[in-house]
Tab-separated table of C-alpha atoms in Angstrom:
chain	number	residue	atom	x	y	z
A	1	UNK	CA	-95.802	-4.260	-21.466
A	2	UNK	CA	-99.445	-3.403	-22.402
A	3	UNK	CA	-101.713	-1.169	-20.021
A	4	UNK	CA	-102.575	-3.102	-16.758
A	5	UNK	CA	-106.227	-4.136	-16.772
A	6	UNK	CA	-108.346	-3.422	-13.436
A	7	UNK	CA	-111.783	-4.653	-12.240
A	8	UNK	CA	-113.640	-2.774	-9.788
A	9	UNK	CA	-116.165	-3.827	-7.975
A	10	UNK	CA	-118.154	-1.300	-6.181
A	11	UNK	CA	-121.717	-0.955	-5.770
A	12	UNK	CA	-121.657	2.855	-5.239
A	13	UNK	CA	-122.365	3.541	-8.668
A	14	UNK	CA	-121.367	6.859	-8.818
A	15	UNK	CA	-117.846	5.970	-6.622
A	16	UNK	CA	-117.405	3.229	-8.919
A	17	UNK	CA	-117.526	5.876	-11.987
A	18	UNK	CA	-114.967	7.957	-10.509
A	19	UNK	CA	-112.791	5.431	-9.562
A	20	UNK	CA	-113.127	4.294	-13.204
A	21	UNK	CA	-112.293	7.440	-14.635
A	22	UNK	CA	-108.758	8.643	-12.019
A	23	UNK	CA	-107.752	4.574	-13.387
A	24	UNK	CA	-108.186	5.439	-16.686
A	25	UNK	CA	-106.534	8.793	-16.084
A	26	UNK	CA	-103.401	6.470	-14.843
A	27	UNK	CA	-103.011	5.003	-18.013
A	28	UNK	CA	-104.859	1.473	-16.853
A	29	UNK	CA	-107.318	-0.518	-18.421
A	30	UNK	CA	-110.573	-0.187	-16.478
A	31	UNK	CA	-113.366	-2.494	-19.263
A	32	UNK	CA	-115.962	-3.312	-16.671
A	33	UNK	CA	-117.486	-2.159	-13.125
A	34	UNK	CA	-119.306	-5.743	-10.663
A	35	UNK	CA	-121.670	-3.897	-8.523
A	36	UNK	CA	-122.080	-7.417	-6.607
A	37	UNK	CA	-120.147	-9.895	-5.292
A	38	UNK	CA	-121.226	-12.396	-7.820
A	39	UNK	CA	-120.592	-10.707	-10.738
A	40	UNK	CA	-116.901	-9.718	-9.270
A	41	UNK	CA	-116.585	-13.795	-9.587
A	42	UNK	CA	-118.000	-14.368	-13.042
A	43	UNK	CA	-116.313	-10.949	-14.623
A	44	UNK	CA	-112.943	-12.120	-12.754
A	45	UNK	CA	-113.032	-15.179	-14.158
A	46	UNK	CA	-113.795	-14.220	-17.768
A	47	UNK	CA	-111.810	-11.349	-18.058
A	48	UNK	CA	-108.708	-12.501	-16.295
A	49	UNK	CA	-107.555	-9.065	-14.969
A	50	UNK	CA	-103.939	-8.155	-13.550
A	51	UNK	CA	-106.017	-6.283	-10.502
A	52	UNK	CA	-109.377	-6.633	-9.163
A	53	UNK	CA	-110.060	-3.436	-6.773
A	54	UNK	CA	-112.631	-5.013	-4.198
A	55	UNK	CA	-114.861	-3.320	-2.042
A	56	UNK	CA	-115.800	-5.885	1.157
A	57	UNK	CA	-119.160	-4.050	1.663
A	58	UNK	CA	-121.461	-5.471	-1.283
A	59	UNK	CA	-125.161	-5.603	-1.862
A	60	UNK	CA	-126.399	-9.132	-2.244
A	61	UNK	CA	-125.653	-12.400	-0.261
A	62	UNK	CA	-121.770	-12.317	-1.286
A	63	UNK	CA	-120.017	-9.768	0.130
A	64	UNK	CA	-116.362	-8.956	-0.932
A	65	UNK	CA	-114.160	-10.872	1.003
A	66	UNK	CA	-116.190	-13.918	0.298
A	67	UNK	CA	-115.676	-12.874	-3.877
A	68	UNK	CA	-112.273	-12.117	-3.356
A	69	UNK	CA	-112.133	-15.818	-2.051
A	70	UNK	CA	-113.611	-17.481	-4.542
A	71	UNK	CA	-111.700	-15.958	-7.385
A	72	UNK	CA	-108.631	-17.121	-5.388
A	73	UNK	CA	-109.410	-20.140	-4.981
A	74	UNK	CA	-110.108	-20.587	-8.682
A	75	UNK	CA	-107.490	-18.446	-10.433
A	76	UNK	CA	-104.381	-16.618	-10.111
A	77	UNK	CA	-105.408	-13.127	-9.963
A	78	UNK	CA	-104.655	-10.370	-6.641
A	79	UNK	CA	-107.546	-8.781	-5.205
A	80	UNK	CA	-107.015	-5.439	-3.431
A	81	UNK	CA	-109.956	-4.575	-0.706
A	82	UNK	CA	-111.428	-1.095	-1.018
A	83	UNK	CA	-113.471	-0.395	2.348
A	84	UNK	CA	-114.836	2.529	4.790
A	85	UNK	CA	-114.682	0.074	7.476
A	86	UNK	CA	-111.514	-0.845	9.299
A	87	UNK	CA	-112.777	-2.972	12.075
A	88	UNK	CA	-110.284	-5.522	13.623
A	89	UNK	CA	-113.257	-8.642	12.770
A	90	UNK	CA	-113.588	-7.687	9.633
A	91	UNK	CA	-109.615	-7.338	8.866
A	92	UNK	CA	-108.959	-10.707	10.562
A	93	UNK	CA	-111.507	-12.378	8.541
A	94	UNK	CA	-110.348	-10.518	5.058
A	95	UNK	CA	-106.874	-12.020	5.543
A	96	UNK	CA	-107.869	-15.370	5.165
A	97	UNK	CA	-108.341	-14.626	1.362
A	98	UNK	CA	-104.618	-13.572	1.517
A	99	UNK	CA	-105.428	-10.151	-0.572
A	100	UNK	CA	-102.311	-7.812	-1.826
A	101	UNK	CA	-103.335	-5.124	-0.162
A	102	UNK	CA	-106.302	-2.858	1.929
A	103	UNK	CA	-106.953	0.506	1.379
A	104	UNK	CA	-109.052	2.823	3.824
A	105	UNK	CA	-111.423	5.270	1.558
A	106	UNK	CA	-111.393	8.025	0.511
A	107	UNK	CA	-108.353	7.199	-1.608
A	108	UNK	CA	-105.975	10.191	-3.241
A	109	UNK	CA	-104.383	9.486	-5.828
A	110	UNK	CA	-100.934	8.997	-4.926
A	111	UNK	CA	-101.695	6.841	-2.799
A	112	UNK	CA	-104.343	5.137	-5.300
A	113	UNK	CA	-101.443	4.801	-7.961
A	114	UNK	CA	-98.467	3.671	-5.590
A	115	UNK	CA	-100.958	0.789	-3.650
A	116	UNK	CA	-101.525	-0.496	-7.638
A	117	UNK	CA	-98.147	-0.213	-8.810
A	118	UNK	CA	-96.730	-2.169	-5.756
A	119	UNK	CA	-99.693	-4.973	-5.778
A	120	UNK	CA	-98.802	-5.323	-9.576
A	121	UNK	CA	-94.922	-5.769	-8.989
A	122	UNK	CA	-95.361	-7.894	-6.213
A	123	UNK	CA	-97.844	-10.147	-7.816
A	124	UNK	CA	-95.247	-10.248	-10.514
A	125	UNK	CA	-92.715	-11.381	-8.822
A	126	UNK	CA	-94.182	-14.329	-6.924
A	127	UNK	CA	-95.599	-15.277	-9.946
A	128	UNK	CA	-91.795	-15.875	-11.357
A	129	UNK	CA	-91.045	-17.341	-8.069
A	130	UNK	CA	-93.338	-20.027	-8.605
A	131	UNK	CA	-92.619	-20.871	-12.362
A	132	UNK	CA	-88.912	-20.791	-11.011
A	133	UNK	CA	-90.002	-23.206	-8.066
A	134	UNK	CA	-91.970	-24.703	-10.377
A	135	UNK	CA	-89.107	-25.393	-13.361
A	136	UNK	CA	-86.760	-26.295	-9.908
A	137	UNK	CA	-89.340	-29.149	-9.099
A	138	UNK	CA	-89.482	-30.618	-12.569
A	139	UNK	CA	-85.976	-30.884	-12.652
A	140	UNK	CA	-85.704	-32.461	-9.350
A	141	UNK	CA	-88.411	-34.726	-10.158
A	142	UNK	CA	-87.014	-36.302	-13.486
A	143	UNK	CA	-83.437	-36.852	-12.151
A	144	UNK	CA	-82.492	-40.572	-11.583
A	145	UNK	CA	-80.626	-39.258	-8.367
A	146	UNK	CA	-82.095	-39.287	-5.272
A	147	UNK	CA	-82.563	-35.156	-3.604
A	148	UNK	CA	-83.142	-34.622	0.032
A	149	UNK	CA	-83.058	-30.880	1.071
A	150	UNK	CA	-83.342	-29.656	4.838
A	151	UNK	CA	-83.304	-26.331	6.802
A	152	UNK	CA	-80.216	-25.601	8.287
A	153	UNK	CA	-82.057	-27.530	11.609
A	154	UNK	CA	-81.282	-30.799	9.999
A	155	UNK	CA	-85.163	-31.025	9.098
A	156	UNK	CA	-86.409	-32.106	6.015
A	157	UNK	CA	-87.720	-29.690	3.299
A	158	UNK	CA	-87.971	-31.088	-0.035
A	159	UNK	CA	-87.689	-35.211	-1.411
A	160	UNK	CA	-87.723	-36.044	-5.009
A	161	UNK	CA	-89.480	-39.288	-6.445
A	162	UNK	CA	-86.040	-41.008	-6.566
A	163	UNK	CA	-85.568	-40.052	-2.896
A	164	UNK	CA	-89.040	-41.477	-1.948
A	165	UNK	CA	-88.205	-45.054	-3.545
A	166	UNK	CA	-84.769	-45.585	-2.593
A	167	UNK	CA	-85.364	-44.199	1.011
A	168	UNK	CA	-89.440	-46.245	1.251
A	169	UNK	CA	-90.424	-42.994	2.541
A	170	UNK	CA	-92.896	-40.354	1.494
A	171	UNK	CA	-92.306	-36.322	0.759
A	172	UNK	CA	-95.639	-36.184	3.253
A	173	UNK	CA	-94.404	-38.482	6.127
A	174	UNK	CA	-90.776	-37.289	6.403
A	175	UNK	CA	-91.470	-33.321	5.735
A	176	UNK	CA	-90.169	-31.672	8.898
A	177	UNK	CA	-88.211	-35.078	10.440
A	178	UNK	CA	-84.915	-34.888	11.304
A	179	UNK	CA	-82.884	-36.238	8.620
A	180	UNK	CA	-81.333	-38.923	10.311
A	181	UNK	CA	-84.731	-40.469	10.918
A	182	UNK	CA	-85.223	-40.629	7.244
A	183	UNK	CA	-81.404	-41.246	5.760
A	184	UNK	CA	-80.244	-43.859	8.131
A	185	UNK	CA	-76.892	-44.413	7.367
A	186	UNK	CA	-74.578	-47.215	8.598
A	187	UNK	CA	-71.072	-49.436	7.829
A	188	UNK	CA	-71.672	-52.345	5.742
A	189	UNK	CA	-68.607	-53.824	7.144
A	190	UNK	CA	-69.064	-53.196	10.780
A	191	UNK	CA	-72.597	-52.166	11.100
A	192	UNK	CA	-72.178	-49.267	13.302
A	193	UNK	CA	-73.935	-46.124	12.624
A	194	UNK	CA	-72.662	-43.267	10.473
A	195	UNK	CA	-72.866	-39.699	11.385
A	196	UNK	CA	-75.178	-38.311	9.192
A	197	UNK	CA	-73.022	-35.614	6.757
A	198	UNK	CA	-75.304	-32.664	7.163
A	199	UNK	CA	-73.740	-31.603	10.089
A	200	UNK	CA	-70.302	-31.343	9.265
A	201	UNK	CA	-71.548	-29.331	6.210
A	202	UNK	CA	-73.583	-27.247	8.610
A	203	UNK	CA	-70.315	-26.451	11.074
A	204	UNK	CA	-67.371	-26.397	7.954
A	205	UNK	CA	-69.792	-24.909	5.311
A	206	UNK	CA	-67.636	-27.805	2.647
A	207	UNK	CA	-68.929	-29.997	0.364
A	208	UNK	CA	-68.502	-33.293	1.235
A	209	UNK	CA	-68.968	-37.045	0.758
A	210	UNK	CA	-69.946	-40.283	2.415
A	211	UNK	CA	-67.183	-42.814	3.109
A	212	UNK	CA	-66.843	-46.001	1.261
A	213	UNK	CA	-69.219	-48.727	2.662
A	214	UNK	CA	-71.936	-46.493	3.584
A	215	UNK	CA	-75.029	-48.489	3.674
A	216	UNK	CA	-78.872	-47.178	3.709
A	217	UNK	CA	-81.188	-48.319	5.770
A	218	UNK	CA	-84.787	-47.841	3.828
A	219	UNK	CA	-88.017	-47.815	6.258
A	220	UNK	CA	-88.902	-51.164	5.832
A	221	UNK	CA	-84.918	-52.141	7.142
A	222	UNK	CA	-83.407	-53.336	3.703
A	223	UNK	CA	-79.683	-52.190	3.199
A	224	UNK	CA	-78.914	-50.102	-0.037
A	225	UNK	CA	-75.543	-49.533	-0.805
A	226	UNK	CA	-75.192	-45.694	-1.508
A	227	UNK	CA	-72.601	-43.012	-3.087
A	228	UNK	CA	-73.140	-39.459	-2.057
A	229	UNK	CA	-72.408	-35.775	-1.913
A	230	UNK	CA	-73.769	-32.515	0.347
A	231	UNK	CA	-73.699	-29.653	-0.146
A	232	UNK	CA	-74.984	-26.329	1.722
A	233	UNK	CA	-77.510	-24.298	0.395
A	234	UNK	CA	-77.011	-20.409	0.430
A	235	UNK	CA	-79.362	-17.359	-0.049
A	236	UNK	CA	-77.807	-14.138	-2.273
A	237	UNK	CA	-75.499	-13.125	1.199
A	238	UNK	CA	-73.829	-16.173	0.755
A	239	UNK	CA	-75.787	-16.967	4.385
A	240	UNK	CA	-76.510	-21.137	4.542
A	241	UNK	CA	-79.786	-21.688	4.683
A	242	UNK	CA	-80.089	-25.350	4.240
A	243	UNK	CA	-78.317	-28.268	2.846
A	244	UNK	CA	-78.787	-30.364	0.003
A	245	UNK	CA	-78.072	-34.097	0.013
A	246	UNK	CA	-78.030	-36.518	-3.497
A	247	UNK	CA	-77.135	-40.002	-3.321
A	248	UNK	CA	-77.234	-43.138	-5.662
A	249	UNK	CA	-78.464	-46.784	-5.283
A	250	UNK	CA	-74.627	-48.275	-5.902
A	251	UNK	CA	-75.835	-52.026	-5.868
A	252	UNK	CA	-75.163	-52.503	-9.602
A	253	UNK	CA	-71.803	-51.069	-9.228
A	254	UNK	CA	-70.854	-53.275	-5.900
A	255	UNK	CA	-71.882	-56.399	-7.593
A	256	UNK	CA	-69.803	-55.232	-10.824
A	257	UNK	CA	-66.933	-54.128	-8.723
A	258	UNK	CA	-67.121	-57.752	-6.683
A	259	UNK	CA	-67.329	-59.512	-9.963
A	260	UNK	CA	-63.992	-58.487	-11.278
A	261	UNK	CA	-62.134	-58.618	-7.378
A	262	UNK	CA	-63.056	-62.558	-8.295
A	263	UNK	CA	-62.066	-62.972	-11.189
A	264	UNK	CA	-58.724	-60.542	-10.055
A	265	UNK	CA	-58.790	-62.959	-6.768
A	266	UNK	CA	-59.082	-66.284	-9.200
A	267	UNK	CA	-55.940	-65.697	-10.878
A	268	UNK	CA	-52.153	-66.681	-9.845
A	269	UNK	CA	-50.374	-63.439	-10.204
A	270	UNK	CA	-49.871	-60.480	-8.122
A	271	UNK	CA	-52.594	-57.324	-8.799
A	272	UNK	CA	-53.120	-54.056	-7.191
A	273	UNK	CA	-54.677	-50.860	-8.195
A	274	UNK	CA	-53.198	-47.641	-7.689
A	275	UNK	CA	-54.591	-43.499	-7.818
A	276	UNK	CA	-53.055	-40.564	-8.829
A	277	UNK	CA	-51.223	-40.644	-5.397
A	278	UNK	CA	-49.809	-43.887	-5.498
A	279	UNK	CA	-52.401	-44.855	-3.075
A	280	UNK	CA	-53.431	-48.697	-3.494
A	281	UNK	CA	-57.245	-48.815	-4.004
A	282	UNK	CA	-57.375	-52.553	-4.347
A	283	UNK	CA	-55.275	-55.922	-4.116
A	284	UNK	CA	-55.641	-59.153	-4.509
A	285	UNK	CA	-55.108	-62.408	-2.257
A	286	UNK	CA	-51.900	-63.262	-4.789
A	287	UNK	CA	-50.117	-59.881	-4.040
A	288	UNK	CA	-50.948	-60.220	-0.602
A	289	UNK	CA	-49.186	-62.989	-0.225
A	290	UNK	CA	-46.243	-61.803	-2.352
A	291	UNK	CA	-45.834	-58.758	-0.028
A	292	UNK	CA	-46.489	-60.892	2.896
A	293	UNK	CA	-49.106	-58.745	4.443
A	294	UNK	CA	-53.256	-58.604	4.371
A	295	UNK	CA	-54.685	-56.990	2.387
A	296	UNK	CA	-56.711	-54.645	4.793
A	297	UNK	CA	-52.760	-53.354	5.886
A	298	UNK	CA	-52.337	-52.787	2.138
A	299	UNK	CA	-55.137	-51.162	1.038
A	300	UNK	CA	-54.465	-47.015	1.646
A	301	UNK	CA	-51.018	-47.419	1.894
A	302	UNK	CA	-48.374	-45.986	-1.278
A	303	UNK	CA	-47.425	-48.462	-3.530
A	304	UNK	CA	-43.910	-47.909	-2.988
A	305	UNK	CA	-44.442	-48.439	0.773
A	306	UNK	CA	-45.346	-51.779	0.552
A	307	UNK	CA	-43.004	-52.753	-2.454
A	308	UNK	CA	-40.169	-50.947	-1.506
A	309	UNK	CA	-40.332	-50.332	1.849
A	310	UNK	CA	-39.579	-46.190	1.133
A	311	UNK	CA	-40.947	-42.993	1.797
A	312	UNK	CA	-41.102	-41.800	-1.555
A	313	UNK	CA	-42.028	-42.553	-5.187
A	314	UNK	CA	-39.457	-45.194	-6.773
A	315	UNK	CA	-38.681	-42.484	-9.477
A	316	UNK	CA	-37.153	-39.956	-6.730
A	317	UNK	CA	-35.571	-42.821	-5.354
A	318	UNK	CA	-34.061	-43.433	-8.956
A	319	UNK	CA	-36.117	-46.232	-10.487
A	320	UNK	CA	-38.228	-46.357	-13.182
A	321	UNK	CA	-41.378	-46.345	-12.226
A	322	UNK	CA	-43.920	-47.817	-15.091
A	323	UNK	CA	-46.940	-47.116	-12.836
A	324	UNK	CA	-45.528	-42.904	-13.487
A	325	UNK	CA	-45.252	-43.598	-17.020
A	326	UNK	CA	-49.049	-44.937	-17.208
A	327	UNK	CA	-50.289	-42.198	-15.734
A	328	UNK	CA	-48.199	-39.344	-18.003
A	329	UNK	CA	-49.053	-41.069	-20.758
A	330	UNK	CA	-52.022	-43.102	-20.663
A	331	UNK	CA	-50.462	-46.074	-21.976
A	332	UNK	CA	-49.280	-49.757	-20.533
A	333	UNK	CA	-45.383	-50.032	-19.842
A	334	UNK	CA	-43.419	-52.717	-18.651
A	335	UNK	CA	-40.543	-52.594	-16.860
A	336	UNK	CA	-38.172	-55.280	-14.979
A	337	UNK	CA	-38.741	-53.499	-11.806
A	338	UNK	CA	-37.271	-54.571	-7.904
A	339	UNK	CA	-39.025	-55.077	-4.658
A	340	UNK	CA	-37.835	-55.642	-1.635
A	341	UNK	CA	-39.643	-57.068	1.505
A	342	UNK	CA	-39.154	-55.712	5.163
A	343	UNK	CA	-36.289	-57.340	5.120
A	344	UNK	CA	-34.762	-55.931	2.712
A	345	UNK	CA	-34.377	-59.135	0.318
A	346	UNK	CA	-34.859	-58.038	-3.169
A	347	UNK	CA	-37.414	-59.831	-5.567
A	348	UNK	CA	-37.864	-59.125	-9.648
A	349	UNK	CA	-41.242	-58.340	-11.361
């Protein structure tokens, strides 16, 4: 890293020299002293310095607060007021400008160097924090899923573009709503309302996920099928400061899922699907009626419940199971296999 380059701006010539020289003493770049307000703007802007060292008391119509202000507003450069005066008015009003910094002259050294060294560091470091912010955005921006962030109030923070469409409403309009106003969230098969997630990640600090049916409810009252997931947000102590919410516009994948269940409900023979746990996602109106029992009882139940009537997998109960064999092996098997109803009258498939 190169020397730091400084503008002062003093119209004390001979303070302005001296100040000069104990900078360039520091080991910083001092290539040009604005004895006005106006030439602090013009110099500021042209030579792009890491500090400008402002003095608020200026000859001229532009003092330095009003300089510091304009350069800004116009770049991203810290301004550090110099100034004999200390008066509350003329403190409140050099805030506004947002400057790194005040110092009361006469100024020693030490404390010269150290107000410098910490204005540079500190402008450093929110300058990271907004390319990082910055990058974050982007990224957020150019995903396909939709981003909703809050403060750990339930408020919103932060929508992407994708959040905007699906949900019809704006980043401007929803910033600071509760997020229940904004992700209204109900059963597609009963129509009752959904507790929104956030809260339960909130209380159990889990990830979690919406149930299956969850329906949207957009601003203008149309109903989006949706797949989710939240999560909280945490600072570096592991503290949650917010939670983060992405969900998906699942219409494309309802109408594909309700294609095959008719072509799967169109045909004669029996068809269920089964997970990992031998937990029937799925049937169809022809194994329904095989089993002798709807297909809403089914559904959640282990296969070997409803086929066998048991309380454990076929293949501890000394079967062959084909539906283990699929799922060690990733291939189709057949098997003659037994059922039994609830009566215990066996049946072969």
């Amino acid at each position: 890293m190169g020397k730091a380059k400084i503008l002062v701006v003093e119209d004390e010539a001979i303070i302005a020299r001296d100040l000069q020289w104990r900078l360039e003493g520091m080991g910083y770049d001092v290539p040009f002293i604005a004895a006005s307000g106006e030439d602090a703007v013009i110099k500021a802007l042209e030579m792009k310095p890491d500090l400008v060292l402002m003095d608020i008391m200026l000859i001229g119509e532009m003092d330095g607060i009003e300089a510091a202000n304009q350069i800004r507003s116009k770049d991203d450069i810290p301004v550090m007021y110099l100034t004999s005066y200390a008066d509350d008015e003329l403190l409140e009003r050099a805030k506004i400008t947002e400057p790194f910094g005040y110092m009361i002259k006469p100024i020693g050294d030490r404390e010269l160097f150290s107000g410098i060294e910490l204005t540079l560091s500190k402008h450093r470091t929110e300058k990271k924090l907004r390319e990082n912010e910055k990058w974050l955005s982007t990224v957020l921006s150019s995903i396909g899923d939709a981003v909703i962030t809050t403060d750990i109030k339930e408020n919103i923070v932060y929508m992407n573009p994708a959040a905007e469409v699906l949900t019809g409403w704006r980043i401007k309009e929803a910033a600071g709503k509760a997020v229940e106003e904004v992700f209204n969230i109900v059963n597609d098969k009963t129509g009752e309302k959904i507790k929104n997630p956030i809260g339960g990640v909130l209380r159990d600090k889990i990830v979690t996920s919406l149930a299956a049916h969850t329906v949207l409810i957009t601003k203008n009252g149309t109903k989006v099928p949706i797949d989710d997931s939240c999560a909280p947000i945490k600072d570096e102590k592991d503290n949650i400061t917010g939670v983060v919410l992405i969900f998906s516009d699942i219409t494309e994948l309802r109408q594909s899922e309700n294609f095959i269940k008719n072509i799967l409900e169109s045909v004669g023979e029996g068809f269920i699907v089964i997970d990992k746990e031998y937990r029937v996602l799925s049937a169809n109106r022809a194994f329904s009626e095989y089993v002798k029992m709807p297909v809403e009882d089914i559904l959640g139940k282990h296969c070997y419940e409803v086929t066998h009537y048991i309380k454990k997998p076929c293949s501890e109960a000394g079967e062959e199971c084909p539906v283990r064999h699929t799922f060690e092996t990733g291939e189709p098997h057949s098997v003659v296999h037994t059922h039994y109803d609830k009566d215990g009258k066996p049946s072969y498939v």
